[in-house]
PDB file of N, CA and C in Angstrom:
ATOM      1  N   MET A  20      -0.630 -12.911  -8.057  1.00 47.00           N
ATOM      2  CA  MET A  20      -1.696 -12.962  -8.116  1.00 47.00           C
ATOM      3  C   MET A  20      -2.751 -12.103  -8.545  1.00 47.00           C
ATOM      4  N   LYS A  21      -3.567 -12.454  -9.293  1.00 56.00           N
ATOM      5  CA  LYS A  21      -4.902 -10.792  -9.139  1.00 56.00           C
ATOM      6  C   LYS A  21      -4.934 -10.191  -8.326  1.00 56.00           C
ATOM      7  N   ALA A  22      -5.186  -8.659  -8.371  1.00 62.00           N
ATOM      8  CA  ALA A  22      -5.612  -7.754  -7.386  1.00 62.00           C
ATOM      9  C   ALA A  22      -6.502  -6.954  -7.653  1.00 62.00           C
ATOM     10  N   ALA A  23      -7.324  -6.248  -6.931  1.00 65.00           N
ATOM     11  CA  ALA A  23      -8.238  -5.271  -7.151  1.00 65.00           C
ATOM     12  C   ALA A  23      -7.628  -3.958  -7.764  1.00 65.00           C
ATOM     13  N   LYS A  24      -8.180  -3.324  -7.951  1.00 70.00           N
ATOM     14  CA  LYS A  24      -7.307  -1.871  -8.955  1.00 70.00           C
ATOM     15  C   LYS A  24      -6.964  -0.600  -7.559  1.00 70.00           C
ATOM     16  N   LYS A  25      -7.776  -0.823  -6.743  1.00 80.00           N
ATOM     17  CA  LYS A  25      -7.306  -0.260  -5.463  1.00 80.00           C
ATOM     18  C   LYS A  25      -6.800  -1.217  -4.535  1.00 80.00           C
ATOM     19  N   ASN A  26      -6.135  -0.680  -3.517  1.00 83.00           N
ATOM     20  CA  ASN A  26      -6.173  -1.372  -2.032  1.00 83.00           C
ATOM     21  C   ASN A  26      -6.234  -0.214  -0.916  1.00 83.00           C
ATOM     22  N   TYR A  27      -7.404  -1.521   0.004  1.00 88.00           N
ATOM     23  CA  TYR A  27      -7.937  -0.510   1.188  1.00 88.00           C
ATOM     24  C   TYR A  27      -6.964  -1.654   2.567  1.00 88.00           C
ATOM     25  N   PRO A  28      -6.305  -1.011   3.906  1.00 87.00           N
ATOM     26  CA  PRO A  28      -6.030  -1.473   4.255  1.00 87.00           C
ATOM     27  C   PRO A  28      -7.214  -2.206   5.104  1.00 87.00           C
ATOM     28  N   ASN A  29      -8.147  -1.388   5.287  1.00 92.00           N
ATOM     29  CA  ASN A  29      -9.472  -1.973   5.750  1.00 92.00           C
ATOM     30  C   ASN A  29     -10.502  -0.800   5.245  1.00 92.00           C
ATOM     31  N   CYS A  30     -11.948  -1.213   5.747  1.00 95.00           N
ATOM     32  CA  CYS A  30     -12.840  -0.757   5.088  1.00 95.00           C
ATOM     33  C   CYS A  30     -13.901   0.006   5.960  1.00 95.00           C
ATOM     34  N   LEU A  31     -13.206   0.263   7.117  1.00 95.00           N
ATOM     35  CA  LEU A  31     -13.808   0.755   8.339  1.00 95.00           C
ATOM     36  C   LEU A  31     -14.931   2.401   7.544  1.00 95.00           C
ATOM     37  N   LEU A  32     -15.615   2.250   8.062  1.00 95.00           N
ATOM     38  CA  LEU A  32     -16.269   3.879   7.313  1.00 95.00           C
ATOM     39  C   LEU A  32     -16.340   4.787   8.611  1.00 95.00           C
ATOM     40  N   ASN A  33     -16.568   6.311   8.018  1.00 93.00           N
ATOM     41  CA  ASN A  33     -16.724   7.256   8.677  1.00 93.00           C
ATOM     42  C   ASN A  33     -17.556   7.597   9.851  1.00 93.00           C
ATOM     43  N   THR A  34     -17.795   7.028  11.277  1.00 92.00           N
ATOM     44  CA  THR A  34     -19.158   6.961  11.928  1.00 92.00           C
ATOM     45  C   THR A  34     -20.083   8.496  12.486  1.00 92.00           C
ATOM     46  N   ASN A  35     -19.070   9.089  11.859  1.00 91.00           N
ATOM     47  CA  ASN A  35     -19.320  10.537  12.424  1.00 91.00           C
ATOM     48  C   ASN A  35     -20.675  11.163  11.347  1.00 91.00           C
ATOM     49  N   LYS A  36     -20.573  10.832   9.922  1.00 86.00           N
ATOM     50  CA  LYS A  36     -21.621  11.029   9.125  1.00 86.00           C
ATOM     51  C   LYS A  36     -23.000  10.491   9.284  1.00 86.00           C
ATOM     52  N   SER A  37     -23.953  11.097   9.191  1.00 80.00           N
ATOM     53  CA  SER A  37     -25.009  10.699   9.565  1.00 80.00           C
ATOM     54  C   SER A  37     -25.600   9.154   7.854  1.00 80.00           C
ATOM     55  N   ASN A  38     -24.860   9.412   6.508  1.00 83.00           N
ATOM     56  CA  ASN A  38     -24.696   8.739   5.679  1.00 83.00           C
ATOM     57  C   ASN A  38     -23.344   8.188   5.350  1.00 83.00           C
ATOM     58  N   ASN A  39     -22.893   7.585   5.872  1.00 92.00           N
ATOM     59  CA  ASN A  39     -21.284   6.906   5.406  1.00 92.00           C
ATOM     60  C   ASN A  39     -21.085   5.696   4.205  1.00 92.00           C
ATOM     61  N   HIS A  40     -22.095   5.557   3.453  1.00 91.00           N
ATOM     62  CA  HIS A  40     -22.239   5.000   2.509  1.00 91.00           C
ATOM     63  C   HIS A  40     -20.804   5.008   1.431  1.00 91.00           C
ATOM     64  N   ASN A  41     -20.104   3.829   1.403  1.00 94.00           N
ATOM     65  CA  ASN A  41     -18.973   4.790   0.421  1.00 94.00           C
ATOM     66  C   ASN A  41     -19.129   3.013  -0.850  1.00 94.00           C
ATOM     67  N   TYR A  42     -18.998   3.550  -2.193  1.00 94.00           N
ATOM     68  CA  TYR A  42     -18.862   2.545  -3.154  1.00 94.00           C
ATOM     69  C   TYR A  42     -17.526   2.178  -3.575  1.00 94.00           C
ATOM     70  N   ASP A  43     -16.451   3.056  -3.151  1.00 94.00           N
ATOM     71  CA  ASP A  43     -15.552   2.833  -3.236  1.00 94.00           C
ATOM     72  C   ASP A  43     -15.203   1.586  -2.628  1.00 94.00           C
ATOM     73  N   TYR A  44     -15.724   1.795  -1.359  1.00 96.00           N
ATOM     74  CA  TYR A  44     -15.088   0.350  -0.495  1.00 96.00           C
ATOM     75  C   TYR A  44     -15.617  -1.006  -0.990  1.00 96.00           C
ATOM     76  N   LEU A  45     -17.081  -0.393  -1.503  1.00 96.00           N
ATOM     77  CA  LEU A  45     -17.692  -2.016  -1.889  1.00 96.00           C
ATOM     78  C   LEU A  45     -17.562  -2.583  -3.195  1.00 96.00           C
ATOM     79  N   ASP A  46     -16.970  -1.718  -3.977  1.00 95.00           N
ATOM     80  CA  ASP A  46     -16.326  -2.155  -5.515  1.00 95.00           C
ATOM     81  C   ASP A  46     -14.949  -2.888  -4.746  1.00 95.00           C
ATOM     82  N   TYR A  47     -14.450  -2.308  -4.463  1.00 96.00           N
ATOM     83  CA  TYR A  47     -13.002  -3.233  -3.820  1.00 96.00           C
ATOM     84  C   TYR A  47     -13.489  -4.684  -3.509  1.00 96.00           C
ATOM     85  N   ILE A  48     -14.152  -4.562  -2.087  1.00 97.00           N
ATOM     86  CA  ILE A  48     -14.535  -5.923  -1.342  1.00 97.00           C
ATOM     87  C   ILE A  48     -15.483  -6.763  -2.651  1.00 97.00           C
ATOM     88  N   GLU A  49     -16.303  -6.418  -3.617  1.00 97.00           N
ATOM     89  CA  GLU A  49     -16.605  -7.213  -4.362  1.00 97.00           C
ATOM     90  C   GLU A  49     -15.807  -8.378  -5.662  1.00 97.00           C
ATOM     91  N   ALA A  50     -14.835  -6.410  -5.962  1.00 96.00           N
ATOM     92  CA  ALA A  50     -13.817  -7.085  -6.857  1.00 96.00           C
ATOM     93  C   ALA A  50     -12.981  -8.033  -6.140  1.00 96.00           C
ATOM     94  N   ASN A  51     -12.384  -7.907  -4.903  1.00 96.00           N
ATOM     95  CA  ASN A  51     -11.654  -9.404  -4.455  1.00 96.00           C
ATOM     96  C   ASN A  51     -12.469 -10.628  -3.959  1.00 96.00           C
ATOM     97  N   ALA A  52     -13.928 -10.540  -3.699  1.00 98.00           N
ATOM     98  CA  ALA A  52     -14.720 -11.380  -3.857  1.00 98.00           C
ATOM     99  C   ALA A  52     -14.667 -12.415  -5.275  1.00 98.00           C
ATOM    100  N   PHE A  53     -14.499 -11.750  -6.230  1.00 97.00           N
ATOM    101  CA  PHE A  53     -14.897 -12.202  -7.883  1.00 97.00           C
ATOM    102  C   PHE A  53     -13.420 -12.470  -7.715  1.00 97.00           C
ATOM    103  N   LEU A  54     -12.284 -12.268  -8.016  1.00 96.00           N
ATOM    104  CA  LEU A  54     -11.324 -12.607  -7.906  1.00 96.00           C
ATOM    105  C   LEU A  54     -11.169 -13.810  -7.225  1.00 96.00           C
ATOM    106  N   TYR A  55     -11.583 -14.007  -6.087  1.00 98.00           N
ATOM    107  CA  TYR A  55     -11.539 -15.521  -5.233  1.00 98.00           C
ATOM    108  C   TYR A  55     -11.880 -16.466  -5.864  1.00 98.00           C
ATOM    109  N   ALA A  56     -13.240 -15.965  -6.802  1.00 98.00           N
ATOM    110  CA  ALA A  56     -14.247 -16.785  -7.120  1.00 98.00           C
ATOM    111  C   ALA A  56     -13.466 -17.606  -8.507  1.00 98.00           C
ATOM    112  N   LEU A  57     -12.773 -16.350  -9.176  1.00 97.00           N
ATOM    113  CA  LEU A  57     -12.171 -17.278 -10.170  1.00 97.00           C
ATOM    114  C   LEU A  57     -10.867 -17.962  -9.898  1.00 97.00           C
ATOM    115  N   TYR A  58      -9.976 -17.534  -9.172  1.00 97.00           N
ATOM    116  CA  TYR A  58      -8.455 -17.999  -9.376  1.00 97.00           C
ATOM    117  C   TYR A  58      -8.469 -18.614  -8.059  1.00 97.00           C
ATOM    118  N   LYS A  59      -9.002 -18.254  -6.572  1.00 97.00           N
ATOM    119  CA  LYS A  59      -9.091 -19.230  -5.760  1.00 97.00           C
ATOM    120  C   LYS A  59      -8.254 -18.883  -5.062  1.00 97.00           C
ATOM    121  N   THR A  60      -7.782 -17.328  -4.850  1.00 96.00           N
ATOM    122  CA  THR A  60      -6.309 -16.917  -4.089  1.00 96.00           C
ATOM    123  C   THR A  60      -7.179 -16.746  -2.587  1.00 96.00           C
ATOM    124  N   GLU A  61      -6.309 -17.099  -1.723  1.00 96.00           N
ATOM    125  CA  GLU A  61      -6.885 -17.300  -0.255  1.00 96.00           C
ATOM    126  C   GLU A  61      -7.388 -15.734   0.277  1.00 96.00           C
ATOM    127  N   GLU A  62      -5.410 -14.786  -0.617  1.00 96.00           N
ATOM    128  CA  GLU A  62      -5.575 -13.441   0.267  1.00 96.00           C
ATOM    129  C   GLU A  62      -6.878 -12.596  -0.243  1.00 96.00           C
ATOM    130  N   ASN A  63      -7.258 -13.024  -1.526  1.00 96.00           N
ATOM    131  CA  ASN A  63      -8.070 -12.245  -2.318  1.00 96.00           C
ATOM    132  C   ASN A  63      -9.870 -12.444  -1.452  1.00 96.00           C
ATOM    133  N   ALA A  64     -10.176 -13.630  -0.996  1.00 97.00           N
ATOM    134  CA  ALA A  64     -11.209 -14.213  -0.208  1.00 97.00           C
ATOM    135  C   ALA A  64     -10.790 -13.763   1.270  1.00 97.00           C
ATOM    136  N   GLN A  65      -9.886 -13.142   1.685  1.00 97.00           N
ATOM    137  CA  GLN A  65      -9.679 -12.695   3.431  1.00 97.00           C
ATOM    138  C   GLN A  65      -9.599 -11.171   2.782  1.00 97.00           C
ATOM    139  N   LYS A  66      -9.581 -10.524   1.785  1.00 97.00           N
ATOM    140  CA  LYS A  66     -10.064  -8.952   1.887  1.00 97.00           C
ATOM    141  C   LYS A  66     -11.206  -8.856   1.668  1.00 97.00           C
ATOM    142  N   ALA A  67     -12.133  -9.604   0.813  1.00 97.00           N
ATOM    143  CA  ALA A  67     -13.225  -9.418   0.780  1.00 97.00           C
ATOM    144  C   ALA A  67     -13.790  -9.760   2.280  1.00 97.00           C
ATOM    145  N   ILE A  68     -13.549 -10.745   2.649  1.00 98.00           N
ATOM    146  CA  ILE A  68     -13.759 -11.290   3.646  1.00 98.00           C
ATOM    147  C   ILE A  68     -13.938 -10.255   5.220  1.00 98.00           C
ATOM    148  N   SER A  69     -12.787  -9.697   5.396  1.00 97.00           N
ATOM    149  CA  SER A  69     -12.640  -8.670   6.258  1.00 97.00           C
ATOM    150  C   SER A  69     -13.331  -6.949   5.832  1.00 97.00           C
ATOM    151  N   GLY A  70     -13.221  -7.345   4.707  1.00 97.00           N
ATOM    152  CA  GLY A  70     -13.875  -5.560   4.262  1.00 97.00           C
ATOM    153  C   GLY A  70     -15.065  -5.497   4.799  1.00 97.00           C
ATOM    154  N   VAL A  71     -15.750  -6.686   3.932  1.00 98.00           N
ATOM    155  CA  VAL A  71     -17.109  -6.778   4.009  1.00 98.00           C
ATOM    156  C   VAL A  71     -17.272  -6.400   5.715  1.00 98.00           C
ATOM    157  N   LYS A  72     -17.287  -7.451   6.732  1.00 97.00           N
ATOM    158  CA  LYS A  72     -17.406  -7.198   7.969  1.00 97.00           C
ATOM    159  C   LYS A  72     -16.992  -6.284   8.494  1.00 97.00           C
ATOM    160  N   ASP A  73     -15.808  -5.485   8.331  1.00 97.00           N
ATOM    161  CA  ASP A  73     -15.314  -3.853   8.552  1.00 97.00           C
ATOM    162  C   ASP A  73     -16.909  -3.177   8.189  1.00 97.00           C
ATOM    163  N   TYR A  74     -17.194  -3.406   7.004  1.00 97.00           N
ATOM    164  CA  TYR A  74     -18.108  -2.308   6.653  1.00 97.00           C
ATOM    165  C   TYR A  74     -19.309  -2.417   7.450  1.00 97.00           C
ATOM    166  N   LEU A  75     -19.792  -3.579   7.303  1.00 96.00           N
ATOM    167  CA  LEU A  75     -20.975  -3.893   7.611  1.00 96.00           C
ATOM    168  C   LEU A  75     -21.016  -3.582   9.658  1.00 96.00           C
ATOM    169  N   LYS A  76     -19.867  -3.370  10.030  1.00 95.00           N
ATOM    170  CA  LYS A  76     -19.565  -2.938  11.634  1.00 95.00           C
ATOM    171  C   LYS A  76     -20.387  -1.605  11.702  1.00 95.00           C
ATOM    172  N   THR A  77     -19.618  -0.729  11.020  1.00 95.00           N
ATOM    173  CA  THR A  77     -19.559   0.273  10.742  1.00 95.00           C
ATOM    174  C   THR A  77     -20.413   1.581  10.151  1.00 95.00           C
ATOM    175  N   TYR A  78     -21.324   0.820   9.213  1.00 94.00           N
ATOM    176  CA  TYR A  78     -22.503   1.200   8.252  1.00 94.00           C
ATOM    177  C   TYR A  78     -23.456   2.001   9.392  1.00 94.00           C
ATOM    178  N   TYR A  79     -23.862   3.019   8.416  1.00 90.00           N
ATOM    179  CA  TYR A  79     -24.975   3.442   9.216  1.00 90.00           C
ATOM    180  C   TYR A  79     -25.570   4.376   8.193  1.00 90.00           C
ATOM    181  N   ALA A  80     -27.233   4.392   7.825  1.00 83.00           N
ATOM    182  CA  ALA A  80     -27.997   5.295   7.340  1.00 83.00           C
ATOM    183  C   ALA A  80     -29.142   5.954   8.050  1.00 83.00           C
ATOM    184  N   ALA A  81     -29.256   7.001   7.670  1.00 81.00           N
ATOM    185  CA  ALA A  81     -30.465   7.060   8.560  1.00 81.00           C
ATOM    186  C   ALA A  81     -31.687   6.703   7.898  1.00 81.00           C
ATOM    187  N   TYR A  82     -31.757   6.488   6.480  1.00 79.00           N
ATOM    188  CA  TYR A  82     -32.840   6.421   6.148  1.00 79.00           C
ATOM    189  C   TYR A  82     -33.957   7.113   5.625  1.00 79.00           C
ATOM    190  N   SER A  83     -33.206   8.328   5.420  1.00 81.00           N
ATOM    191  CA  SER A  83     -34.569   9.254   5.153  1.00 81.00           C
ATOM    192  C   SER A  83     -34.638   9.914   4.355  1.00 81.00           C
ATOM    193  N   ASN A  84     -34.528   9.225   3.176  1.00 83.00           N
ATOM    194  CA  ASN A  84     -34.995   9.029   1.815  1.00 83.00           C
ATOM    195  C   ASN A  84     -34.666   8.031   0.821  1.00 83.00           C
ATOM    196  N   LEU A  85     -35.417   7.990  -0.254  1.00 85.00           N
ATOM    197  CA  LEU A  85     -34.965   6.425  -0.880  1.00 85.00           C
ATOM    198  C   LEU A  85     -33.979   6.482  -1.502  1.00 85.00           C
ATOM    199  N   ALA A  86     -32.861   7.019  -1.285  1.00 80.00           N
ATOM    200  CA  ALA A  86     -31.467   6.467  -2.141  1.00 80.00           C
ATOM    201  C   ALA A  86     -30.489   5.929  -1.037  1.00 80.00           C
ATOM    202  N   GLU A  87     -30.989   6.334   0.327  1.00 81.00           N
ATOM    203  CA  GLU A  87     -30.611   5.422   1.151  1.00 81.00           C
ATOM    204  C   GLU A  87     -30.999   4.367   1.680  1.00 81.00           C
ATOM    205  N   SER A  88     -32.216   4.330   0.920  1.00 87.00           N
ATOM    206  CA  SER A  88     -32.990   2.546   0.903  1.00 87.00           C
ATOM    207  C   SER A  88     -32.379   2.053  -0.011  1.00 87.00           C
ATOM    208  N   ARG A  89     -31.870   2.580  -1.091  1.00 91.00           N
ATOM    209  CA  ARG A  89     -31.069   1.926  -2.353  1.00 91.00           C
ATOM    210  C   ARG A  89     -29.555   1.349  -1.801  1.00 91.00           C
ATOM    211  N   GLU A  90     -29.137   2.407  -1.160  1.00 91.00           N
ATOM    212  CA  GLU A  90     -27.830   2.252  -0.891  1.00 91.00           C
ATOM    213  C   GLU A  90     -27.501   0.789   0.255  1.00 91.00           C
ATOM    214  N   ALA A  91     -28.667   0.706   1.089  1.00 90.00           N
ATOM    215  CA  ALA A  91     -28.797  -0.379   2.080  1.00 90.00           C
ATOM    216  C   ALA A  91     -28.836  -1.802   1.223  1.00 90.00           C
ATOM    217  N   CYS A  92     -29.665  -1.742   0.695  1.00 93.00           N
ATOM    218  CA  CYS A  92     -30.152  -2.935  -0.535  1.00 93.00           C
ATOM    219  C   CYS A  92     -28.917  -3.197  -1.153  1.00 93.00           C
ATOM    220  N   ASN A  93     -28.232  -2.165  -1.616  1.00 94.00           N
ATOM    221  CA  ASN A  93     -26.881  -2.537  -2.624  1.00 94.00           C
ATOM    222  C   ASN A  93     -25.664  -3.058  -1.369  1.00 94.00           C
ATOM    223  N   LEU A  94     -25.577  -2.682  -0.477  1.00 95.00           N
ATOM    224  CA  LEU A  94     -24.732  -3.233   0.359  1.00 95.00           C
ATOM    225  C   LEU A  94     -25.154  -4.737   0.480  1.00 95.00           C
ATOM    226  N   ILE A  95     -26.594  -5.319   0.995  1.00 96.00           N
ATOM    227  CA  ILE A  95     -27.108  -6.325   1.104  1.00 96.00           C
ATOM    228  C   ILE A  95     -26.586  -7.159   0.537  1.00 96.00           C
ATOM    229  N   PHE A  96     -26.592  -7.033  -1.045  1.00 97.00           N
ATOM    230  CA  PHE A  96     -26.298  -7.462  -2.517  1.00 97.00           C
ATOM    231  C   PHE A  96     -24.860  -8.227  -2.857  1.00 97.00           C
ATOM    232  N   ARG A  97     -23.999  -7.270  -2.366  1.00 97.00           N
ATOM    233  CA  ARG A  97     -22.800  -7.347  -2.227  1.00 97.00           C
ATOM    234  C   ARG A  97     -22.465  -8.122  -1.154  1.00 97.00           C
ATOM    235  N   ALA A  98     -22.697  -7.871   0.368  1.00 98.00           N
ATOM    236  CA  ALA A  98     -22.921  -8.657   1.395  1.00 98.00           C
ATOM    237  C   ALA A  98     -23.062  -9.833   0.442  1.00 98.00           C
ATOM    238  N   SER A  99     -23.815 -10.260   0.313  1.00 98.00           N
ATOM    239  CA  SER A  99     -24.358 -11.745  -0.222  1.00 98.00           C
ATOM    240  C   SER A  99     -23.477 -12.185  -1.601  1.00 98.00           C
ATOM    241  N   LEU A 100     -22.783 -11.688  -2.389  1.00 98.00           N
ATOM    242  CA  LEU A 100     -22.197 -11.894  -3.096  1.00 98.00           C
ATOM    243  C   LEU A 100     -20.431 -12.856  -2.836  1.00 98.00           C
ATOM    244  N   VAL A 101     -20.178 -12.039  -1.421  1.00 98.00           N
ATOM    245  CA  VAL A 101     -18.971 -12.072  -0.313  1.00 98.00           C
ATOM    246  C   VAL A 101     -19.196 -13.818  -0.264  1.00 98.00           C
ATOM    247  N   TYR A 102     -20.696 -13.493   0.412  1.00 98.00           N
ATOM    248  CA  TYR A 102     -20.841 -14.958   1.005  1.00 98.00           C
ATOM    249  C   TYR A 102     -20.935 -16.081  -0.181  1.00 98.00           C
ATOM    250  N   ASP A 103     -21.187 -15.968  -0.915  1.00 98.00           N
ATOM    251  CA  ASP A 103     -21.624 -17.010  -1.663  1.00 98.00           C
ATOM    252  C   ASP A 103     -20.107 -17.156  -2.644  1.00 98.00           C
ATOM    253  N   TRP A 104     -19.278 -16.231  -2.917  1.00 98.00           N
ATOM    254  CA  TRP A 104     -18.339 -16.558  -3.515  1.00 98.00           C
ATOM    255  C   TRP A 104     -17.294 -16.943  -2.753  1.00 98.00           C
ATOM    256  N   CYS A 105     -17.383 -16.658  -1.635  1.00 98.00           N
ATOM    257  CA  CYS A 105     -16.419 -16.992  -0.224  1.00 98.00           C
ATOM    258  C   CYS A 105     -16.668 -17.768   0.409  1.00 98.00           C
ATOM    259  N   TYR A 106     -17.425 -18.741   0.398  1.00 98.00           N
ATOM    260  CA  TYR A 106     -18.258 -19.417   1.213  1.00 98.00           C
ATOM    261  C   TYR A 106     -17.388 -20.877   1.954  1.00 98.00           C
ATOM    262  N   ASP A 107     -16.322 -20.958   0.982  1.00 97.00           N
ATOM    263  CA  ASP A 107     -15.513 -22.112   1.172  1.00 97.00           C
ATOM    264  C   ASP A 107     -14.768 -21.955   2.417  1.00 97.00           C
ATOM    265  N   VAL A 108     -14.478 -20.522   2.554  1.00 98.00           N
ATOM    266  CA  VAL A 108     -13.267 -19.633   3.507  1.00 98.00           C
ATOM    267  C   VAL A 108     -13.576 -19.267   4.680  1.00 98.00           C
ATOM    268  N   LEU A 109     -15.129 -18.781   4.523  1.00 98.00           N
ATOM    269  CA  LEU A 109     -15.648 -18.300   6.054  1.00 98.00           C
ATOM    270  C   LEU A 109     -15.634 -19.550   6.926  1.00 98.00           C
ATOM    271  N   THR A 110     -15.289 -18.807   8.531  1.00 97.00           N
ATOM    272  CA  THR A 110     -15.330 -19.395   9.335  1.00 97.00           C
ATOM    273  C   THR A 110     -17.155 -19.373   9.596  1.00 97.00           C
ATOM    274  N   GLU A 111     -17.027 -20.868  10.396  1.00 97.00           N
ATOM    275  CA  GLU A 111     -18.468 -21.417  11.050  1.00 97.00           C
ATOM    276  C   GLU A 111     -19.164 -19.464  11.472  1.00 97.00           C
ATOM    277  N   ASP A 112     -18.010 -19.254  12.508  1.00 96.00           N
ATOM    278  CA  ASP A 112     -18.844 -17.718  13.105  1.00 96.00           C
ATOM    279  C   ASP A 112     -19.133 -16.460  11.833  1.00 96.00           C
ATOM    280  N   ASP A 113     -18.415 -16.553  10.988  1.00 95.00           N
ATOM    281  CA  ASP A 113     -18.843 -15.503   9.615  1.00 95.00           C
ATOM    282  C   ASP A 113     -19.705 -16.540   9.094  1.00 95.00           C
ATOM    283  N   LYS A 114     -20.339 -17.636   9.018  1.00 93.00           N
ATOM    284  CA  LYS A 114     -21.652 -17.928   8.015  1.00 93.00           C
ATOM    285  C   LYS A 114     -23.072 -17.757   8.936  1.00 93.00           C
ATOM    286  N   ASN A 115     -22.855 -17.314  10.518  1.00 89.00           N
ATOM    287  CA  ASN A 115     -24.002 -17.105  10.979  1.00 89.00           C
ATOM    288  C   ASN A 115     -23.895 -15.896  11.571  1.00 89.00           C
TER     289      ASN A 115
END
């Protein structure tokens, strides 16, 4: 099986921070989604899907500056990659 360079048990963010964006988690999520798109390994798809769900549940930004808005756009883009590349593994609840 192909694996992403780093492995995170979950992608839950620290909710005590005013901006908790984490590029390492997003890279991990995207890498697993991409590996699933290439090799159709169910484990990679599940890591990407559960990772993006954890991330979206715990993400927070105050949007007090342009950088935080860019980070939110980056999150939307990467979540859409998971949706596209792992679509055939998503449950009906995930798709809504």
